[in-house]
Amino acid sequence: MINVSKLKKGIVIDHIEEGRGYYIFKELKLNEIKDPVVLMQNIPSRKMGKKDLIKIETDLDLDLNALGLINPNATINIVKNGELVRKFKLTLPKKVSGLLVCKNPRCITQSEYIPSIDFYLVDEDKKTYRCEYCDTYTTYMEK
Amino acid sequence: MLKGRNLIEPGDFSIQELDEIFRLADTIIAEQGRFIDICKGKLLASLFYEPSTRTRFSFESAMLRLGGQVIGFDNPSNSSVSKGETIGDTIRTVACYADIAVIRHPREGTAKLVSEFSNGMPIINAGDGGHEHPTQTLTDLLTIHYEKKRLSNLKIGVCGDLLFGRTIHSFVKTMNRYPDNQFVFISPKELQMPEHFLNLLPKNAYVETDDLANAISDLDILYMSRVQRERFVNEAEYMRLKDYYILTRKKLSLAKEDMIVMHPLPRVNEIAREVDSDPRAVYFEQARYGMYVRMALIAKLLGVLS
């Protein structure tokens, strides 16, 4: 077992489904931050069999909407001064902004630049969202 | 309070607010002389990025009949759009000159987008692609209010292009807000109601069929629609579906004596000309109600009566 030292400050994203840690890493653009980041994959887990885990030693605010969309069942641990100060489970966000692209070729968002488009959750099981402009349903797909 | 509001989709207004517009339309129809200059000094911007006869003329004539004036275009190549201007910039500029704007655009969601840039100038959606056409819905409801004397407890057949038909979507969504209305969706498989739309309706509020002759006998309203050539990518598919339904005098003989036939117009072949003289055909009356309801809407959004 590889050991990674305990965080003094930052965020631990735990209980990531096996193999999805890399998607989260990419989606949160963790390769672009200057603080220490560790992505661990295929860690043995009693509950999950195997899981992924990300540790970020930073003061950075995470986009929990993005995270909830990619892996709604992950756990977030916030650490300050070496102590766990907050722990919570993610849920699928009711509204996501700037993360999805409308699939409707006739939607105005396809021809005009709109920096952040809102999508509203309509089906939790299928991760389906409704475009705020044309009402077309779009399902979140991993890139 | 409707002053300063936008109308992007029919759901923007409560049932009470819709009734308020219909009551004013009633008064305008009964006493037109009282309203000839209530919009004096006001400007309507008429921004039509797509061809239109009825909707544009009815808005423009509505504003002129209220004593206001109209600026705008009916061909985007005559505007700065042809220079690559964004629609947000266009509407910001228009808002410096006009008091209210009407917009039709082929892209879905455009009216909502422009309302984010209009700086308080009311925006009326006159059709955005296959999405919504709320003032046609006001027209339809005012027609039913006059012809059937009620907006609830009706069996409504909707026939034709239910996939791309924006008038149909706005109409059904709004009639579903009134109690005890039932819908019969009549279309070929390729042009059925979109799934996201059906999800908005209670399962027991509608049935789907492709058989007009079989469905017509117990309807209170038959709403016909055109198969829209401009929404098809494939011409052969359009040619195959365009004459799928034709309402003839023979088919109409199967309907109830007090059923009404509605159509947002323009029609192509879906209603035979022989039906025009049947008292149940109200589609040209519908176009007339459209002007009155738009007069009431403009007056309410400008707040000129308060």
Short mmCIF file of C-alpha atoms in Angstrom, two decimals:
data_model
loop_
_atom_site.label_atom_id
_atom_site.label_comp_id
_atom_site.label_asym_id
_atom_site.label_seq_id
_atom_site.Cartn_x
_atom_site.Cartn_y
_atom_site.Cartn_z
CA MET A 1 0.00 0.00 0.00
CA ILE A 2 1.35 3.42 -0.99
CA ASN A 3 1.27 5.95 1.84
CA VAL A 4 0.47 9.61 1.34
CA SER A 5 0.95 11.85 4.35
CA LYS A 6 -1.96 13.47 6.18
CA LEU A 7 -3.18 16.84 4.90
CA LYS A 8 -2.59 19.97 6.98
CA LYS A 9 -5.10 22.02 4.98
CA GLY A 10 -7.14 21.35 1.90
CA ILE A 11 -9.70 18.96 0.48
CA VAL A 12 -9.96 15.19 0.30
CA ILE A 13 -12.39 13.83 -2.26
CA ASP A 14 -13.10 10.31 -1.06
CA HIS A 15 -15.31 7.43 -2.22
CA ILE A 16 -14.84 8.23 -5.89
CA GLU A 17 -16.01 5.34 -8.03
CA GLU A 18 -13.11 3.26 -9.32
CA GLY A 19 -11.72 4.79 -12.52
CA ARG A 20 -13.57 8.13 -12.21
CA GLY A 21 -10.85 9.94 -10.29
CA TYR A 22 -9.09 10.82 -13.51
CA TYR A 23 -12.26 12.40 -14.96
CA ILE A 24 -12.65 14.54 -11.84
CA PHE A 25 -8.97 15.49 -12.01
CA LYS A 26 -9.43 16.61 -15.61
CA GLU A 27 -12.81 18.33 -15.14
CA LEU A 28 -11.58 20.35 -12.12
CA LYS A 29 -8.40 21.18 -14.10
CA LEU A 30 -6.27 20.09 -11.17
CA ASN A 31 -3.24 19.85 -13.47
CA GLU A 32 -3.35 23.64 -13.70
CA ILE A 33 -3.09 24.46 -9.98
CA LYS A 34 0.23 25.16 -8.32
CA ASP A 35 -0.53 23.40 -5.00
CA PRO A 36 0.29 19.74 -4.24
CA VAL A 37 -2.31 17.31 -5.64
CA VAL A 38 -2.43 13.52 -5.37
CA LEU A 39 -4.69 11.24 -7.39
CA MET A 40 -4.84 7.69 -6.07
CA GLN A 41 -6.57 4.99 -8.05
CA ASN A 42 -7.74 1.44 -7.26
CA ILE A 43 -7.44 1.76 -3.49
CA PRO A 44 -8.95 -1.22 -1.65
CA SER A 45 -12.22 -0.23 0.04
CA ARG A 46 -14.48 -2.27 2.35
CA LYS A 47 -17.66 -0.58 1.10
CA MET A 48 -16.79 -0.18 -2.57
CA GLY A 49 -14.31 -2.94 -3.33
CA LYS A 50 -12.01 -0.44 -4.98
CA LYS A 51 -12.18 3.34 -5.04
CA ASP A 52 -10.28 6.42 -6.21
CA LEU A 53 -9.27 9.33 -4.00
CA ILE A 54 -7.92 12.86 -4.56
CA LYS A 55 -6.04 14.98 -2.00
CA ILE A 56 -5.44 18.67 -2.69
CA GLU A 57 -3.35 20.76 -0.30
CA THR A 58 -4.87 24.14 -1.06
CA ASP A 59 -7.16 27.01 -0.03
CA LEU A 60 -8.87 26.81 -3.43
CA ASP A 61 -12.69 26.68 -3.64
CA LEU A 62 -13.95 23.60 -5.47
CA ASP A 63 -16.82 23.69 -7.95
CA LEU A 64 -19.02 21.22 -6.10
CA ASN A 65 -21.61 21.40 -8.89
CA ALA A 66 -19.08 19.98 -11.32
CA LEU A 67 -18.08 17.36 -8.83
CA GLY A 68 -21.66 16.40 -8.01
CA LEU A 69 -22.33 15.94 -11.70
CA ILE A 70 -19.31 13.72 -12.36
CA ASN A 71 -19.53 11.60 -9.20
CA PRO A 72 -22.62 12.35 -7.13
CA ASN A 73 -21.78 9.81 -4.43
CA ALA A 74 -18.28 11.04 -3.55
CA THR A 75 -17.49 12.34 -0.05
CA ILE A 76 -15.84 15.71 0.55
CA ASN A 77 -13.58 16.24 3.58
CA ILE A 78 -12.40 19.79 4.34
CA VAL A 79 -9.24 19.93 6.45
CA LYS A 80 -7.88 22.96 8.32
CA ASN A 81 -4.85 22.97 10.66
CA GLY A 82 -4.59 19.20 10.33
CA GLU A 83 -8.19 18.72 11.62
CA LEU A 84 -11.26 17.56 9.71
CA VAL A 85 -13.63 20.55 9.94
CA ARG A 86 -16.38 19.45 7.55
CA LYS A 87 -17.42 16.21 5.90
CA PHE A 88 -20.34 15.78 3.51
CA LYS A 89 -21.63 13.63 0.68
CA LEU A 90 -22.20 15.13 -2.73
CA THR A 91 -25.53 15.02 -4.52
CA LEU A 92 -26.48 15.54 -8.14
CA PRO A 93 -26.93 19.33 -8.48
CA LYS A 94 -30.42 20.68 -9.24
CA LYS A 95 -28.85 23.37 -11.41
CA VAL A 96 -25.52 23.38 -13.23
CA SER A 97 -23.98 26.44 -14.83
CA GLY A 98 -21.35 26.52 -17.54
CA LEU A 99 -20.72 22.77 -17.53
CA LEU A 100 -23.11 21.36 -20.12
CA VAL A 101 -23.60 22.15 -23.79
CA CYS A 102 -27.06 22.05 -25.35
CA LYS A 103 -27.34 19.27 -27.91
CA ASN A 104 -30.16 20.97 -29.84
CA PRO A 105 -28.63 22.22 -33.14
CA ARG A 106 -31.37 24.87 -33.40
CA CYS A 107 -30.72 26.33 -29.93
CA ILE A 108 -29.54 29.96 -29.76
CA THR A 109 -26.62 28.81 -27.59
CA GLN A 110 -25.14 27.14 -30.68
CA SER A 111 -24.72 30.41 -32.55
CA GLU A 112 -24.34 33.14 -29.89
CA TYR A 113 -21.57 33.20 -27.29
CA ILE A 114 -23.09 32.78 -23.83
CA PRO A 115 -20.44 32.43 -21.11
CA SER A 116 -22.49 30.37 -18.67
CA ILE A 117 -25.62 28.45 -19.63
CA ASP A 118 -27.84 27.11 -16.85
CA PHE A 119 -29.28 23.59 -17.02
CA TYR A 120 -31.96 22.28 -14.65
CA LEU A 121 -32.17 18.67 -13.44
CA VAL A 122 -35.16 16.74 -14.81
CA ASP A 123 -34.12 13.08 -14.35
CA GLU A 124 -31.73 12.04 -11.58
CA ASP A 125 -31.28 8.46 -12.78
CA LYS A 126 -30.27 9.45 -16.30
CA LYS A 127 -28.47 12.67 -15.22
CA THR A 128 -30.69 14.57 -17.65
CA TYR A 129 -30.87 18.37 -17.61
CA ARG A 130 -33.07 20.95 -19.36
CA CYS A 131 -31.51 23.87 -21.26
CA GLU A 132 -32.65 27.22 -19.83
CA TYR A 133 -33.07 28.66 -23.34
CA CYS A 134 -34.68 26.03 -25.56
CA ASP A 135 -35.90 23.48 -22.93
CA THR A 136 -34.25 20.59 -24.79
CA TYR A 137 -33.07 17.74 -22.58
CA THR A 138 -29.34 17.01 -22.48
CA THR A 139 -27.76 14.10 -20.66
CA TYR A 140 -24.39 14.47 -18.96
CA MET A 141 -21.76 12.33 -20.68
CA GLU A 142 -18.20 11.88 -19.57
CA LYS A 143 -15.68 13.33 -22.00
CA MET B 1 -49.20 43.87 -12.73
CA LEU B 2 -48.15 43.31 -16.34
CA LYS B 3 -46.42 46.66 -16.96
CA GLY B 4 -42.76 46.22 -17.96
CA ARG B 5 -42.96 42.42 -18.16
CA ASN B 6 -41.75 40.14 -20.97
CA LEU B 7 -43.77 37.45 -22.70
CA ILE B 8 -41.32 34.71 -23.65
CA GLU B 9 -43.60 31.73 -23.08
CA PRO B 10 -47.24 31.49 -21.99
CA GLY B 11 -46.18 30.25 -18.55
CA ASP B 12 -44.76 33.72 -17.84
CA PHE B 13 -48.30 34.86 -17.07
CA SER B 14 -50.67 33.44 -14.47
CA ILE B 15 -54.18 32.36 -15.46
CA GLN B 16 -55.47 35.53 -13.77
CA GLU B 17 -53.10 37.66 -15.85
CA LEU B 18 -54.19 35.89 -19.04
CA ASP B 19 -57.82 36.56 -18.07
CA GLU B 20 -56.92 40.21 -17.52
CA ILE B 21 -55.64 40.39 -21.14
CA PHE B 22 -58.74 38.64 -22.50
CA ARG B 23 -61.02 41.03 -20.57
CA LEU B 24 -59.21 44.01 -22.08
CA ALA B 25 -59.42 42.40 -25.55
CA ASP B 26 -63.20 42.02 -24.99
CA THR B 27 -63.45 45.72 -24.22
CA ILE B 28 -61.31 46.69 -27.22
CA ILE B 29 -63.52 44.61 -29.53
CA ALA B 30 -66.67 46.20 -28.09
CA GLU B 31 -65.42 49.81 -27.89
CA GLN B 32 -62.53 50.29 -30.36
CA GLY B 33 -62.94 54.07 -30.47
CA ARG B 34 -61.87 54.37 -26.84
CA PHE B 35 -58.38 52.99 -27.58
CA ILE B 36 -57.28 54.79 -30.76
CA ASP B 37 -54.60 56.95 -29.15
CA ILE B 38 -53.63 55.25 -25.89
CA CYS B 39 -50.14 54.46 -27.29
CA LYS B 40 -49.54 57.89 -28.82
CA GLY B 41 -45.80 58.68 -28.58
CA LYS B 42 -44.82 55.02 -28.06
CA LEU B 43 -42.62 53.01 -30.42
CA LEU B 44 -42.80 49.28 -31.13
CA ALA B 45 -39.63 47.64 -32.54
CA SER B 46 -40.62 44.83 -34.87
CA LEU B 47 -37.61 42.52 -35.28
CA PHE B 48 -38.40 39.70 -37.69
CA TYR B 49 -35.43 37.48 -38.50
CA GLU B 50 -37.78 35.01 -40.21
CA PRO B 51 -40.60 35.51 -42.72
CA SER B 52 -44.06 36.19 -41.32
CA THR B 53 -47.28 37.64 -42.63
CA ARG B 54 -49.92 37.30 -39.97
CA THR B 55 -47.88 37.73 -36.85
CA ARG B 56 -45.91 40.75 -38.07
CA PHE B 57 -48.93 42.46 -39.63
CA SER B 58 -51.09 41.79 -36.60
CA PHE B 59 -48.49 43.25 -34.22
CA GLU B 60 -47.87 46.26 -36.41
CA SER B 61 -51.55 46.89 -37.04
CA ALA B 62 -52.25 46.41 -33.31
CA MET B 63 -49.71 49.12 -32.42
CA LEU B 64 -50.95 51.48 -35.16
CA ARG B 65 -54.57 51.01 -34.07
CA LEU B 66 -53.55 52.02 -30.54
CA GLY B 67 -52.03 55.25 -31.89
CA GLY B 68 -48.38 54.13 -31.55
CA GLN B 69 -45.70 53.83 -34.21
CA VAL B 70 -43.53 50.99 -35.52
CA ILE B 71 -39.84 50.67 -36.47
CA GLY B 72 -37.93 47.51 -37.40
CA PHE B 73 -37.07 45.06 -40.13
CA ASP B 74 -38.48 41.90 -41.64
CA ASN B 75 -35.23 40.80 -43.23
CA PRO B 76 -32.08 40.56 -41.09
CA SER B 77 -29.86 41.21 -44.12
CA ASN B 78 -31.06 44.84 -43.88
CA SER B 79 -29.71 45.16 -40.33
CA SER B 80 -26.30 45.05 -38.61
CA VAL B 81 -26.78 41.32 -38.11
CA SER B 82 -25.36 40.99 -41.62
CA LYS B 83 -22.18 42.70 -40.28
CA GLY B 84 -21.82 40.04 -37.61
CA GLU B 85 -23.38 41.94 -34.68
CA THR B 86 -24.49 39.74 -31.78
CA ILE B 87 -28.17 39.67 -30.98
CA GLY B 88 -27.43 40.98 -27.49
CA ASP B 89 -25.83 44.12 -28.97
CA THR B 90 -28.71 44.55 -31.41
CA ILE B 91 -31.28 44.51 -28.63
CA ARG B 92 -29.24 46.84 -26.39
CA THR B 93 -29.26 49.35 -29.25
CA VAL B 94 -32.95 48.90 -30.02
CA ALA B 95 -33.75 49.46 -26.33
CA CYS B 96 -32.26 52.98 -26.66
CA TYR B 97 -35.00 53.89 -29.16
CA ALA B 98 -38.11 51.76 -28.66
CA ASP B 99 -40.55 51.28 -25.78
CA ILE B 100 -41.40 47.64 -26.53
CA ALA B 101 -40.00 45.00 -28.93
CA VAL B 102 -41.41 42.01 -30.75
CA ILE B 103 -38.93 39.42 -31.97
CA ARG B 104 -39.17 36.39 -34.23
CA HIS B 105 -36.04 34.32 -34.77
CA PRO B 106 -35.30 30.83 -36.18
CA ARG B 107 -33.10 29.91 -33.19
CA GLU B 108 -34.81 28.38 -30.15
CA GLY B 109 -34.41 30.35 -26.93
CA THR B 110 -33.61 33.65 -28.68
CA ALA B 111 -36.39 35.66 -27.05
CA LYS B 112 -35.22 34.60 -23.58
CA LEU B 113 -31.66 35.56 -24.46
CA VAL B 114 -32.59 39.01 -25.75
CA SER B 115 -34.73 39.68 -22.66
CA GLU B 116 -31.46 39.50 -20.69
CA PHE B 117 -30.11 42.47 -22.65
CA SER B 118 -33.23 44.61 -23.11
CA ASN B 119 -32.66 46.89 -20.13
CA GLY B 120 -36.29 46.87 -18.97
CA MET B 121 -37.85 47.24 -22.42
CA PRO B 122 -40.61 44.58 -22.60
CA ILE B 123 -39.85 41.75 -25.04
CA ILE B 124 -42.57 39.77 -26.77
CA ASN B 125 -41.64 36.43 -28.31
CA ALA B 126 -43.24 36.18 -31.76
CA GLY B 127 -41.82 32.70 -32.35
CA ASP B 128 -38.39 31.20 -31.68
CA GLY B 129 -37.70 28.27 -34.00
CA GLY B 130 -39.79 25.24 -33.08
CA HIS B 131 -39.90 26.27 -29.44
CA GLU B 132 -42.63 28.74 -28.38
CA HIS B 133 -45.11 31.15 -29.95
CA PRO B 134 -46.98 32.60 -26.98
CA THR B 135 -48.99 35.33 -28.73
CA GLN B 136 -50.45 32.74 -31.09
CA THR B 137 -51.56 31.00 -27.89
CA LEU B 138 -53.24 34.18 -26.66
CA THR B 139 -54.96 34.35 -30.06
CA ASP B 140 -56.07 30.73 -29.79
CA LEU B 141 -57.41 31.16 -26.28
CA LEU B 142 -59.31 34.32 -27.14
CA THR B 143 -60.85 32.44 -30.10
CA ILE B 144 -61.94 29.56 -27.85
CA HIS B 145 -63.21 32.03 -25.23
CA TYR B 146 -65.47 33.55 -27.92
CA GLU B 147 -66.42 30.43 -29.85
CA LYS B 148 -66.82 27.86 -27.02
CA LYS B 149 -67.54 30.28 -24.12
CA ARG B 150 -65.15 28.37 -21.85
CA LEU B 151 -61.49 27.38 -21.61
CA SER B 152 -61.91 24.25 -19.49
CA ASN B 153 -63.53 20.82 -19.80
CA LEU B 154 -62.80 20.53 -23.53
CA LYS B 155 -61.67 17.62 -25.67
CA ILE B 156 -59.02 19.04 -27.96
CA GLY B 157 -57.62 17.26 -31.02
CA VAL B 158 -54.25 18.55 -32.19
CA CYS B 159 -53.29 17.34 -35.63
CA GLY B 160 -50.25 17.53 -37.93
CA ASP B 161 -46.69 18.48 -37.12
CA LEU B 162 -46.52 18.05 -33.37
CA LEU B 163 -42.74 17.71 -33.30
CA PHE B 164 -41.70 21.10 -34.69
CA GLY B 165 -45.01 22.96 -34.25
CA ARG B 166 -44.23 25.75 -31.81
CA THR B 167 -47.81 27.05 -31.88
CA ILE B 168 -48.95 23.59 -30.85
CA HIS B 169 -46.51 23.37 -27.95
CA SER B 170 -47.45 26.74 -26.49
CA PHE B 171 -51.16 26.04 -27.03
CA VAL B 172 -51.21 22.61 -25.37
CA LYS B 173 -49.06 23.73 -22.45
CA THR B 174 -51.44 26.59 -21.74
CA MET B 175 -54.72 24.69 -22.21
CA ASN B 176 -53.34 22.11 -19.80
CA ARG B 177 -53.35 24.80 -17.10
CA TYR B 178 -57.14 25.02 -17.28
CA PRO B 179 -59.06 22.22 -15.51
CA ASP B 180 -60.39 19.05 -17.14
CA ASN B 181 -59.06 19.52 -20.66
CA GLN B 182 -58.23 16.32 -22.57
CA PHE B 183 -55.91 16.12 -25.58
CA VAL B 184 -55.83 13.82 -28.58
CA PHE B 185 -52.47 14.11 -30.36
CA ILE B 186 -52.91 13.12 -34.00
CA SER B 187 -49.70 12.80 -36.02
CA PRO B 188 -47.54 10.44 -38.05
CA LYS B 189 -44.91 8.65 -35.96
CA GLU B 190 -42.14 10.89 -37.33
CA LEU B 191 -43.87 14.07 -36.14
CA GLN B 192 -45.10 13.04 -32.68
CA MET B 193 -44.94 15.30 -29.64
CA PRO B 194 -41.39 15.47 -28.23
CA GLU B 195 -40.79 13.33 -25.16
CA HIS B 196 -39.82 16.28 -22.97
CA PHE B 197 -43.12 17.88 -23.84
CA LEU B 198 -45.24 14.82 -23.01
CA ASN B 199 -43.46 14.60 -19.65
CA LEU B 200 -45.08 17.90 -18.71
CA LEU B 201 -48.60 16.46 -19.02
CA PRO B 202 -50.41 14.07 -16.70
CA LYS B 203 -50.48 10.60 -18.30
CA ASN B 204 -54.29 10.51 -18.25
CA ALA B 205 -54.62 13.93 -19.96
CA TYR B 206 -53.74 12.74 -23.47
CA VAL B 207 -53.83 9.94 -26.02
CA GLU B 208 -51.73 9.62 -29.19
CA THR B 209 -53.01 8.32 -32.54
CA ASP B 210 -52.29 8.64 -36.25
CA ASP B 211 -55.95 8.24 -37.28
CA LEU B 212 -57.75 11.58 -37.77
CA ALA B 213 -61.04 10.11 -39.07
CA ASN B 214 -61.36 7.88 -36.04
CA ALA B 215 -60.47 10.57 -33.52
CA ILE B 216 -62.64 13.42 -34.83
CA SER B 217 -66.09 12.30 -33.68
CA ASP B 218 -65.98 13.32 -30.02
CA LEU B 219 -63.75 16.40 -30.22
CA ASP B 220 -64.85 19.88 -29.12
CA ILE B 221 -61.92 21.51 -30.91
CA LEU B 222 -59.80 20.31 -33.83
CA TYR B 223 -56.56 22.27 -34.07
CA MET B 224 -54.92 21.63 -37.43
CA SER B 225 -51.33 22.53 -38.21
CA ARG B 226 -49.09 22.71 -41.25
CA VAL B 227 -46.16 20.37 -41.82
CA GLN B 228 -43.43 23.01 -41.95
CA ARG B 229 -41.07 22.65 -44.88
CA GLU B 230 -38.53 25.05 -43.25
CA ARG B 231 -38.01 22.67 -40.28
CA PHE B 232 -36.99 19.70 -42.44
CA VAL B 233 -33.38 18.93 -43.31
CA ASN B 234 -34.45 16.24 -45.77
CA GLU B 235 -36.73 17.38 -48.63
CA ALA B 236 -37.82 13.82 -49.45
CA GLU B 237 -39.04 13.34 -45.87
CA TYR B 238 -41.04 16.59 -46.13
CA MET B 239 -42.63 15.50 -49.43
CA ARG B 240 -43.63 12.17 -47.88
CA LEU B 241 -45.29 13.76 -44.82
CA LYS B 242 -46.71 17.05 -46.08
CA ASP B 243 -50.11 15.70 -47.15
CA TYR B 244 -50.42 13.06 -44.45
CA TYR B 245 -53.60 14.72 -43.15
CA ILE B 246 -56.15 16.60 -45.21
CA LEU B 247 -59.33 17.72 -43.50
CA THR B 248 -62.12 17.40 -46.08
CA ARG B 249 -65.85 18.05 -45.88
CA LYS B 250 -66.34 14.27 -45.74
CA LYS B 251 -64.10 13.86 -42.70
CA LEU B 252 -65.69 16.90 -41.06
CA SER B 253 -69.10 15.25 -41.44
CA LEU B 254 -67.99 12.79 -38.74
CA ALA B 255 -67.48 15.61 -36.23
CA LYS B 256 -69.90 17.13 -33.71
CA GLU B 257 -72.12 20.00 -34.89
CA ASP B 258 -70.52 22.41 -32.45
CA MET B 259 -66.91 21.36 -32.90
CA ILE B 260 -64.65 24.19 -34.08
CA VAL B 261 -61.75 23.86 -36.53
CA MET B 262 -58.76 26.06 -35.72
CA HIS B 263 -55.50 26.63 -37.56
CA PRO B 264 -52.70 29.14 -36.85
CA LEU B 265 -52.34 29.74 -40.64
CA PRO B 266 -50.80 29.75 -43.17
CA ARG B 267 -52.32 26.51 -44.37
CA VAL B 268 -51.07 24.57 -47.35
CA ASN B 269 -53.10 21.43 -48.10
CA GLU B 270 -54.08 20.24 -44.63
CA ILE B 271 -57.54 21.84 -44.79
CA ALA B 272 -59.38 21.52 -48.09
CA ARG B 273 -60.79 24.82 -49.39
CA GLU B 274 -64.30 23.27 -49.36
CA VAL B 275 -64.16 23.35 -45.53
CA ASP B 276 -63.81 27.16 -45.40
CA SER B 277 -67.55 27.73 -45.78
CA ASP B 278 -68.47 25.33 -42.95
CA PRO B 279 -69.60 27.32 -39.87
CA ARG B 280 -67.26 25.22 -37.75
CA ALA B 281 -64.21 26.62 -39.56
CA VAL B 282 -63.06 29.56 -37.44
CA TYR B 283 -59.45 29.96 -38.59
CA PHE B 284 -59.90 33.29 -40.36
CA GLU B 285 -61.78 34.66 -37.35
CA GLN B 286 -58.85 33.42 -35.29
CA ALA B 287 -56.50 35.72 -37.25
CA ARG B 288 -58.78 38.68 -36.45
CA TYR B 289 -58.83 37.86 -32.73
CA GLY B 290 -55.03 37.80 -32.96
CA MET B 291 -54.88 41.51 -33.62
CA TYR B 292 -57.21 42.37 -30.75
CA VAL B 293 -55.38 40.22 -28.25
CA ARG B 294 -52.04 41.77 -29.31
CA MET B 295 -53.56 45.24 -28.83
CA ALA B 296 -54.51 44.22 -25.30
CA LEU B 297 -51.07 42.72 -24.66
CA ILE B 298 -49.15 45.80 -25.88
CA ALA B 299 -51.37 48.10 -23.81
CA LYS B 300 -50.84 45.98 -20.69
CA LEU B 301 -47.05 45.62 -21.06
CA LEU B 302 -46.64 49.35 -21.71
CA GLY B 303 -48.96 50.13 -18.79
CA VAL B 304 -50.69 52.84 -20.79
CA LEU B 305 -54.07 52.26 -19.16
CA SER B 306 -52.99 52.61 -15.54
#
